[in-house]
Short mmCIF file of C-alpha atoms and ligand atoms in Angstrom, two decimals:
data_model
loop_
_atom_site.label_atom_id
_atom_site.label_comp_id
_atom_site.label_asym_id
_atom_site.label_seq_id
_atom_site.Cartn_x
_atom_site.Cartn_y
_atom_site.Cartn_z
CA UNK A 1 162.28 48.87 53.67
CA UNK A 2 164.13 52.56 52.73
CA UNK A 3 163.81 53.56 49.09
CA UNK A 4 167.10 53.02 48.36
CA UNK A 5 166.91 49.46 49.32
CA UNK A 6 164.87 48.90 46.63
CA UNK A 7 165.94 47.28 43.24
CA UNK A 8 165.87 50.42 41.18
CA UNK A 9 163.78 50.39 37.65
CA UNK A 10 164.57 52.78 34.96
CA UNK A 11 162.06 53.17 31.68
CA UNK A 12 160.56 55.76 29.44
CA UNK A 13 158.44 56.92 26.60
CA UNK A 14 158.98 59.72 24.18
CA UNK A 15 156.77 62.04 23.72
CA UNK A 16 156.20 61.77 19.91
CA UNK A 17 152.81 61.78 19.36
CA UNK A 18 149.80 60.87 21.66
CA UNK A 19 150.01 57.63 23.64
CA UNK A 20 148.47 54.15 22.32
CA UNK A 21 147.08 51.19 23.33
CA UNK A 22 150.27 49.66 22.60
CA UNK A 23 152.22 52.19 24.81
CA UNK A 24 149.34 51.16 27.71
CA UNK A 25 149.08 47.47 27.26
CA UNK A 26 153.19 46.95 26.33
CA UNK A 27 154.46 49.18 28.45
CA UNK A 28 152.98 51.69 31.11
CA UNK A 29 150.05 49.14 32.72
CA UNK A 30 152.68 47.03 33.77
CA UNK A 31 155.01 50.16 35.28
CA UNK A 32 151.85 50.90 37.50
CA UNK A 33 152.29 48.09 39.73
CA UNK A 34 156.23 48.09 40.41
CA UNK A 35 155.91 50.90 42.50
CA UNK A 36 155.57 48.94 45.92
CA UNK A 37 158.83 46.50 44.98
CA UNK A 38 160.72 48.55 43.17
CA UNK A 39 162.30 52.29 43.35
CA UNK A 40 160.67 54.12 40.00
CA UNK A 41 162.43 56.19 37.88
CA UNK A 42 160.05 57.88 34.59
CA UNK A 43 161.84 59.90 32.60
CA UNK A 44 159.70 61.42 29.59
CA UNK A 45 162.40 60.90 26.92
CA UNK A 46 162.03 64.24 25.18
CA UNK A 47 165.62 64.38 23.52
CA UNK A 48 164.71 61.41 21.82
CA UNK A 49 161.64 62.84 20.49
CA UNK A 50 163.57 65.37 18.44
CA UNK A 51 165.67 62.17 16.44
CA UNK A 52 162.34 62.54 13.60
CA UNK A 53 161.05 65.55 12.23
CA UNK A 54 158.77 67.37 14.27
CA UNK A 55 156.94 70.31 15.54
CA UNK A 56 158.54 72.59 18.71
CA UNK A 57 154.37 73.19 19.57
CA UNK A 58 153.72 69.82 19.15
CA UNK A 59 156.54 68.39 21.31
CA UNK A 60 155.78 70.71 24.29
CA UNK A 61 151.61 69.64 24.03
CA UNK A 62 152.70 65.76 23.87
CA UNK A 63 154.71 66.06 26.85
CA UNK A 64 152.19 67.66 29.10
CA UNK A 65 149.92 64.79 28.17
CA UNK A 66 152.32 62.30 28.14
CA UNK A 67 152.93 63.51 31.56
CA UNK A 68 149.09 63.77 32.88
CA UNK A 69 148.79 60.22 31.08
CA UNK A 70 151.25 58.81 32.99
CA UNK A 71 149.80 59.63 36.22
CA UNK A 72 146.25 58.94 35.44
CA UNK A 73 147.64 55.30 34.23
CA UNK A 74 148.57 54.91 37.69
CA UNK A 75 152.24 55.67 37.97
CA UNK A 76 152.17 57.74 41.39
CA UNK A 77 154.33 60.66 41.49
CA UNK A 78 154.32 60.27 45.42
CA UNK A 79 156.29 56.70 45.17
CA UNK A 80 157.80 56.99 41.66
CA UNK A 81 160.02 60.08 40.19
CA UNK A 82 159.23 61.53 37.33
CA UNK A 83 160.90 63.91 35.23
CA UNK A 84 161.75 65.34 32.16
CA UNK A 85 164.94 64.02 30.47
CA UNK A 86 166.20 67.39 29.03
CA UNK A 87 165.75 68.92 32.77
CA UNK A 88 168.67 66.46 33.68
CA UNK A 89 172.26 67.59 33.42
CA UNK A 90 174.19 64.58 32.15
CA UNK A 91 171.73 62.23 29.58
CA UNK A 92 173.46 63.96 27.00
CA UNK A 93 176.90 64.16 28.90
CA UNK A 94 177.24 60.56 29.18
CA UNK A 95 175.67 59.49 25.85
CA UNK A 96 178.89 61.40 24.48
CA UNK A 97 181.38 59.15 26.48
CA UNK A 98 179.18 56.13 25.58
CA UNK A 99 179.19 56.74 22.16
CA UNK A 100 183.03 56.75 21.98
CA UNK A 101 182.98 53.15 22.74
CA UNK A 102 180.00 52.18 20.63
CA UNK A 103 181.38 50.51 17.46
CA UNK A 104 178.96 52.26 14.70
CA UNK A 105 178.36 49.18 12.97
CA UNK A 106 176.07 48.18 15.87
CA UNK A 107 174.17 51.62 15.41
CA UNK A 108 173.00 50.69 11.64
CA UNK A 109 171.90 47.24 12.47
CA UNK A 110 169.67 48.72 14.88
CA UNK A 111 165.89 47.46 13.44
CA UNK A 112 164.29 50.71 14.80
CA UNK A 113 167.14 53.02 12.94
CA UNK A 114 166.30 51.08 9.93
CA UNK A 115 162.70 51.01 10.23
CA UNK A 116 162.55 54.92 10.95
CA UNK A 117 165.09 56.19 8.24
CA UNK A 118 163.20 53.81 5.98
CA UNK A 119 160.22 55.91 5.69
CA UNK A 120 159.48 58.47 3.27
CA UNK A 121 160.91 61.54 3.82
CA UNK A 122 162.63 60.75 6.74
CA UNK A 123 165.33 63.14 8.17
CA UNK A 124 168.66 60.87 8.19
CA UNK A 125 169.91 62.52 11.00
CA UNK A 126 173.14 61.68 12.93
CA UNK A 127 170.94 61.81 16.44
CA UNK A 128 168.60 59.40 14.41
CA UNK A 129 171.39 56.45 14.44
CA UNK A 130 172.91 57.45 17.78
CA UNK A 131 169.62 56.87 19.90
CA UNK A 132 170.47 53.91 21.11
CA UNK A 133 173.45 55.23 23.38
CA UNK A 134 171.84 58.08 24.52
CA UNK A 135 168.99 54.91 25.37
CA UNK A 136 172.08 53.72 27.01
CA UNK A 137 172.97 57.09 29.30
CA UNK A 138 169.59 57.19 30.64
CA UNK A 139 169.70 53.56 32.09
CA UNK A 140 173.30 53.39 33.16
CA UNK A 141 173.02 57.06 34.62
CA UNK A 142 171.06 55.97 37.35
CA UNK A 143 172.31 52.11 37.58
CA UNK A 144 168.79 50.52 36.72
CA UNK A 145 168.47 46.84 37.82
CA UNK A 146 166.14 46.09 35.65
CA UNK A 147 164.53 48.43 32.37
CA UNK A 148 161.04 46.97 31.78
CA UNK A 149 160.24 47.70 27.88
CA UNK A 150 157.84 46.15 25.09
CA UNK A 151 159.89 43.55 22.71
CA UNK A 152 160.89 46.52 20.17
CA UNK A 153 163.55 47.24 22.62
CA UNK A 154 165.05 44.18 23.31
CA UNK A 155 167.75 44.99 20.82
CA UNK A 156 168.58 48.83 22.28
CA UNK A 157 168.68 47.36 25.50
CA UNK A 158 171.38 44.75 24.55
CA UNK A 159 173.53 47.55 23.52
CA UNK A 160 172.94 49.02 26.70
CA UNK A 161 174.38 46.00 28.42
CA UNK A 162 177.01 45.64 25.91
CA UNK A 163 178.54 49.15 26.90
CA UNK A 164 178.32 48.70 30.52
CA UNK A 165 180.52 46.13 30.02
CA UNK A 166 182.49 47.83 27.81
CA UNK A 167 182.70 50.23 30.36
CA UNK A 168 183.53 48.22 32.90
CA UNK A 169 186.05 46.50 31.49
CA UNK A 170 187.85 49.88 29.41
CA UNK A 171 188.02 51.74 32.63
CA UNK A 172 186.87 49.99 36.22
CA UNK A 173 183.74 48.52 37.32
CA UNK A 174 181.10 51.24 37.26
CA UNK A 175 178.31 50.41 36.04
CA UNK A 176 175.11 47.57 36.86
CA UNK A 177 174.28 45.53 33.76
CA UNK A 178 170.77 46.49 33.38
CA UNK A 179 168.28 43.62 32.86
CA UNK A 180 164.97 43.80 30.55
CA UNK A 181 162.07 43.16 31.70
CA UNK A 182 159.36 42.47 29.00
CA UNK A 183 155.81 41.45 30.07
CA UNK A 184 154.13 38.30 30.08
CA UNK A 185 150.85 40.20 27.55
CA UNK A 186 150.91 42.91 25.43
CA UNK A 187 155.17 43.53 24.50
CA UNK A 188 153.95 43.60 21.04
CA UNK A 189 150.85 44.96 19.98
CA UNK A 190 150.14 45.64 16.40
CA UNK A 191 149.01 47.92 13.86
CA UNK A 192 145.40 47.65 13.89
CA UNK A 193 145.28 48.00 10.08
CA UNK A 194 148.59 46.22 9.67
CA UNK A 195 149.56 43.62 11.79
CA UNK A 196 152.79 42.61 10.93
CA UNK A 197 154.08 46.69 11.84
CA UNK A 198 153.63 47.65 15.50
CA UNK A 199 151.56 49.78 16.90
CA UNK A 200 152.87 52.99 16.62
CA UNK A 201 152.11 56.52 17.75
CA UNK A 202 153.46 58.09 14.84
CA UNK A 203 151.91 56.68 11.94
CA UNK A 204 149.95 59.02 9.62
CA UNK A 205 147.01 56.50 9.37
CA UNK A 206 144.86 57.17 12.47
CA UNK A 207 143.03 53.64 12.06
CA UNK A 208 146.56 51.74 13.34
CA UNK A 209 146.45 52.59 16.97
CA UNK A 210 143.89 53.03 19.41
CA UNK A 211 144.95 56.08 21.58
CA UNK A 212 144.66 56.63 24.92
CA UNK A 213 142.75 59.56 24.55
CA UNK A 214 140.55 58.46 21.89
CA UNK A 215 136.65 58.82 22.56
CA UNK A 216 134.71 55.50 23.18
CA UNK A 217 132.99 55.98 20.07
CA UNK A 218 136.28 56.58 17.79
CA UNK A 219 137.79 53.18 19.60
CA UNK A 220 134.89 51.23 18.56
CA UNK A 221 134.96 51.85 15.09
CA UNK A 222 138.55 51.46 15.20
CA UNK A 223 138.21 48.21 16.72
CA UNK A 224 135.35 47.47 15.02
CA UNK A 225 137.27 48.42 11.84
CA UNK A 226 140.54 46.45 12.43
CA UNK A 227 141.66 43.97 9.83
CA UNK A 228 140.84 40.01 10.32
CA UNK A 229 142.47 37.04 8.75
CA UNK A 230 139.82 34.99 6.30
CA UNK A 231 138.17 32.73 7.81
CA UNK A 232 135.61 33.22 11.38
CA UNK A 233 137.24 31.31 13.97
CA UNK A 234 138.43 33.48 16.89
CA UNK A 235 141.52 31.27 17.36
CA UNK A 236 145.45 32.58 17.65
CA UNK A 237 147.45 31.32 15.19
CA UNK A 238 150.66 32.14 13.22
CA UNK A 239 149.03 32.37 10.33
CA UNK A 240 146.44 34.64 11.05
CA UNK A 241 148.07 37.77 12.76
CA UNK A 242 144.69 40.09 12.61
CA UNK A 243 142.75 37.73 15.17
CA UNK A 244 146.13 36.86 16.91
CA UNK A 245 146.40 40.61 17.84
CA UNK A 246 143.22 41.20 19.01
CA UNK A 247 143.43 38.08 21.39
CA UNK A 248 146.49 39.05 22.39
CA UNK A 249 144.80 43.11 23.29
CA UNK A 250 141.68 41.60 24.85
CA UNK A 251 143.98 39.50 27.07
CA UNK A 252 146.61 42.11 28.47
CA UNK A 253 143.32 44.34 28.87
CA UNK A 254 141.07 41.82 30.54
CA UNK A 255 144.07 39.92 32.12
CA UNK A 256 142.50 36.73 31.11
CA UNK A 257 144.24 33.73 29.41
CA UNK A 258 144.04 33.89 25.58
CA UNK A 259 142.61 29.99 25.78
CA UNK A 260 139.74 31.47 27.95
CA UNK A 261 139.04 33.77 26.18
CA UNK A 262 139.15 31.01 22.73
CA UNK A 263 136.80 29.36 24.36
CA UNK A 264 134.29 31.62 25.21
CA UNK A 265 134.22 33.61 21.73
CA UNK A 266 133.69 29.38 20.16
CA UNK A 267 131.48 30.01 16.96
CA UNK A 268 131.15 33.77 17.86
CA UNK A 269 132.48 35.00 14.70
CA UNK A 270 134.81 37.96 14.41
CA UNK A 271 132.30 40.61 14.94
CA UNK A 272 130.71 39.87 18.30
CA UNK A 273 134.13 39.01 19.11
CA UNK A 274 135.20 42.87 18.53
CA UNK A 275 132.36 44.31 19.90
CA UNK A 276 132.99 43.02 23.23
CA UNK A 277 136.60 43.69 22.50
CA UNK A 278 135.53 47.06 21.93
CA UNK A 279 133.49 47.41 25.15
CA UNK A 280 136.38 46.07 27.16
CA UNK A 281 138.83 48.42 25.66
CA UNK A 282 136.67 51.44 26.74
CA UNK A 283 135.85 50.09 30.38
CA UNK A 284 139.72 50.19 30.67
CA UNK A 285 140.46 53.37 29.62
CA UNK A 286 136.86 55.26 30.48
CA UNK A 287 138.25 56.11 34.25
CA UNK A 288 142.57 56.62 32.87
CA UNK A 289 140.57 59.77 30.54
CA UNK A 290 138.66 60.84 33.28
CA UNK A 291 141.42 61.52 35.92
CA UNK A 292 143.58 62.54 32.56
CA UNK A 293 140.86 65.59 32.50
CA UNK A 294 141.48 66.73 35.93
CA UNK A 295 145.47 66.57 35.61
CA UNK A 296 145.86 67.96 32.38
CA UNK A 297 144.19 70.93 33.41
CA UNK A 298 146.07 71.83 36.47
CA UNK A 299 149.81 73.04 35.60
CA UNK A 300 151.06 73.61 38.95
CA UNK A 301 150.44 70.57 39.78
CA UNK A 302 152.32 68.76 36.93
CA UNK A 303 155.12 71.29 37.35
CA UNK A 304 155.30 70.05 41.44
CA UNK A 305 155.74 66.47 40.23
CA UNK A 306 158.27 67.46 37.58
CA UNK A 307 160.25 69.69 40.10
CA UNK A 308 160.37 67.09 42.68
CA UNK A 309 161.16 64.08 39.96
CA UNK A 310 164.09 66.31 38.92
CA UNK A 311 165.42 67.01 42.08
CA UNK A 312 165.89 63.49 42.94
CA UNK A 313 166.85 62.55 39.39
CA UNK A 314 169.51 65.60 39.32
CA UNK A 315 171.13 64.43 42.50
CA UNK A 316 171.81 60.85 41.01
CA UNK A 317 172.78 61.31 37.50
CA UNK A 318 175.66 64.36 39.21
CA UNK A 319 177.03 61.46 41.02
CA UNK A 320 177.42 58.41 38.49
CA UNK A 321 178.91 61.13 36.01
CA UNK A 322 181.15 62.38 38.26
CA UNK A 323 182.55 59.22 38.75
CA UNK A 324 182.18 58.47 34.92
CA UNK A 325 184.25 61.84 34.17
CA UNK A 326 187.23 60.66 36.78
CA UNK A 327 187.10 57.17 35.52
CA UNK A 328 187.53 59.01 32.02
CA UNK A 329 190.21 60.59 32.76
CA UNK A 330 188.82 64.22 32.92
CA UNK A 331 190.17 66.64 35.35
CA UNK A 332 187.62 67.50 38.46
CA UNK A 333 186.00 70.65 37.88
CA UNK A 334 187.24 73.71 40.22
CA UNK A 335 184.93 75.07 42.52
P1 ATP B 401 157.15 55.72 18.10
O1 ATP B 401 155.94 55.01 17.64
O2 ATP B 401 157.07 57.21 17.97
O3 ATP B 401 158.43 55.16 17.66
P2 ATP B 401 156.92 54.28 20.55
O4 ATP B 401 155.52 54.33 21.06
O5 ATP B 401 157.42 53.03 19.94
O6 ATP B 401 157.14 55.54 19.64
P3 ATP B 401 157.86 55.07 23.16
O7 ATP B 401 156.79 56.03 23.44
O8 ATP B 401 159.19 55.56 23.58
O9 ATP B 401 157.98 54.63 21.67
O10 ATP B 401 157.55 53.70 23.87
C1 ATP B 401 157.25 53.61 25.24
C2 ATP B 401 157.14 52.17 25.64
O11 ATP B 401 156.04 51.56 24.94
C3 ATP B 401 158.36 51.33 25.31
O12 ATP B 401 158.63 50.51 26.41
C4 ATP B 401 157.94 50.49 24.13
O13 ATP B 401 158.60 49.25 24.11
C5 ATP B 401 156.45 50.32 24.40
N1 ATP B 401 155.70 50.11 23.16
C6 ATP B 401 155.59 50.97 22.13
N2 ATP B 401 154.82 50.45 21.16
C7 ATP B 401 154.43 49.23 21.60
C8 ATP B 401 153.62 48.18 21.04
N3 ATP B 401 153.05 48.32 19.86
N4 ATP B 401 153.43 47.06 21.77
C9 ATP B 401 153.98 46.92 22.99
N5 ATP B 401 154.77 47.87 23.56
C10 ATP B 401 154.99 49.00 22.89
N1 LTN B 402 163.92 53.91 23.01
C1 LTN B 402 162.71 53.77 23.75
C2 LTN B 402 162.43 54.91 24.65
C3 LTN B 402 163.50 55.07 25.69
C4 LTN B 402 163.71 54.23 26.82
C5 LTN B 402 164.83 54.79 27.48
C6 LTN B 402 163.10 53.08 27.30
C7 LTN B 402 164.44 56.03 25.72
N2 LTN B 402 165.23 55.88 26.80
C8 LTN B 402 165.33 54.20 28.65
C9 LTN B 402 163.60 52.49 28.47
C10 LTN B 402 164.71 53.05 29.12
C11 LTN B 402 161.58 53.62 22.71
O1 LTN B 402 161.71 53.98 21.58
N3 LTN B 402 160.48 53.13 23.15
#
């Protein structure tokens, strides 16, 4: 089967801090093994990166590792593309045509908006509450079939669908309505230290999140250091979200059933239970920070795989907003 026979799948992360568990388990693990069935498009989603307060050094650093992350999780630059947003003429382009049919009463009830301009000294910023459509340009830009996110998303990717329609219907039919596509493990992964928040790269308490990059001995005592519900029972249960999570971690990691894994921990107690939790954790990512030390170091190569993500991505996003712009109304440039 051709490429473009393929269903085509559309997601990204930003590059706001270093990558977590959460990032791994809820999102990027289960990217890895689309490639075969489905045409792959990455885009690091750098614009959205600069919606909180942030460092210009910082952003550049996360990206390159973002980038050599990606690839040493798996996602193969020879059957995937991946790119940088900002290198792509027309994100922005059509997140401005978006945005003039997104109602901005949907942008405030946005939970992540709220979450994010909730916390202490948080820049407000206009970008800040218009995320979600420019969430919305990157998927529709390339006509994604399918957007495969953790559950945080769920709601962004509503409003996606909501303004293809809107589209659709305002002008002609243009656009796919993208479908999510949230895995069976691991959408939502919690705060190690908290575990009614998510897991989140950019929290200021390094205990929260395991990172990808972490050093076995820095994920064990974070492991070993997580919170647990009273009681000793390694059991999942509403009512005991510390144990839950860690089920629910060992699980996506190991790929076993949380029952199984219930019954093997029986009258374990919580701390053998995170010790082999811990050990598990680092067998999984032991060999992703070992081919992350050979890629991060080699710049030409990560600039090949940009250049040839880009080229492909360039080529489709010229074409859907071409046809957006006409559809719009806009006269056709003069060459
Ligand atoms: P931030 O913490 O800075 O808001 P983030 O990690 O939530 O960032 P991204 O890097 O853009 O945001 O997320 C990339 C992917 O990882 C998304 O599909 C998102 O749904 C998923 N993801 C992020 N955190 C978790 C989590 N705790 N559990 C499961 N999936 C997650
Ligand atoms: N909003 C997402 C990141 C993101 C994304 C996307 C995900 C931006 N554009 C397109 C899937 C498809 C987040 O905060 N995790």
């Amino acid at each position: 089967m051709s490429q473009t026979q393929k269903p085509l799948i559309l997601t990204g992360a930003k590059p706001s801090g270093e990558l977590t568990l959460g990032n791994y388990l809820g999102a990027i693990k289960n990217w890895a093994v689309m490639l075969e069935e489905y045409e792959c498009f990455f885009p690091i989603v750098d614009l959205h990166a600069i919606t909180v307060r942030y460092v210009p050094a910082d952003l550049r650093r996360w990206t390159y590792q973002c980038l050599a992350q990606y690839i040493a999780c798996g996602l193969d630059p020879a059957r995937s593309h991946i790119f940088l947003q900002s290198h792509v003429t027309g994100h922005a382009e059509l997140s401005w045509v978006l945005s003039c049919l997104t109602p901005v009463g949907d942008l405030h009830r946005m939970t992540q908006f709220k979450e994010k301009s909730a916390r202490p000294g948080a820049s407000v910023n206009a970008g800040l509450l218009y995320y979600p459509v420019l969430m919305a340009a990157d998927i529709l830009l390339y006509n994604a079939d399918r957007v495969p996110v953790g559950e945080d998303q769920k709601q962004h990717l509503e409003l996606a669908r909501n303004l293809a329609q809107r589209f659709n219907q305002t002008y002609s039919e243009t656009f796919k309505v993208p479908e999510p596509f949230i895995g069976k493990t691991g959408g939502r992964i919690m705060s190690l230290q908290d575990p009614s928040k998510k897991m989140s790269k950019s929290e200021d308490n390094p205990g929260e999140a395991v990172l990808l990059l972490d050093p076995p001995e820095v994920i064990r005592k974070k492991i070993l250091s997580a919170v647990t519900d009273s009681g000793k029972e390694v059991r999942r249960s509403d009512d005991k979200p510390g144990i839950s999570n860690l089920l629910t971690i060992f699980s996506a990691v190991t790929g076993r059933p949380i029952e199984k894994i219930e019954d093997e921990f029986a009258g374990a107690g919580y701390g053998t239970f995170k010790k082999a939790l811990a050990d598990a954790v680092i067998a999984e990512l032991e060999p992703v920070q070992e081919r992350y030390r050979g890629i991060i170091e080699d710049k030409a190569y990560m600039h090949g795989v940009l250049k040839q993500g880009v080229d492909v991505a360039q080529a489709r996003a010229y074409k859907t907003l071409s046809k957006v712009f006409r559809k719009a109304g806009f006269v056709d440039r003069i060459r």
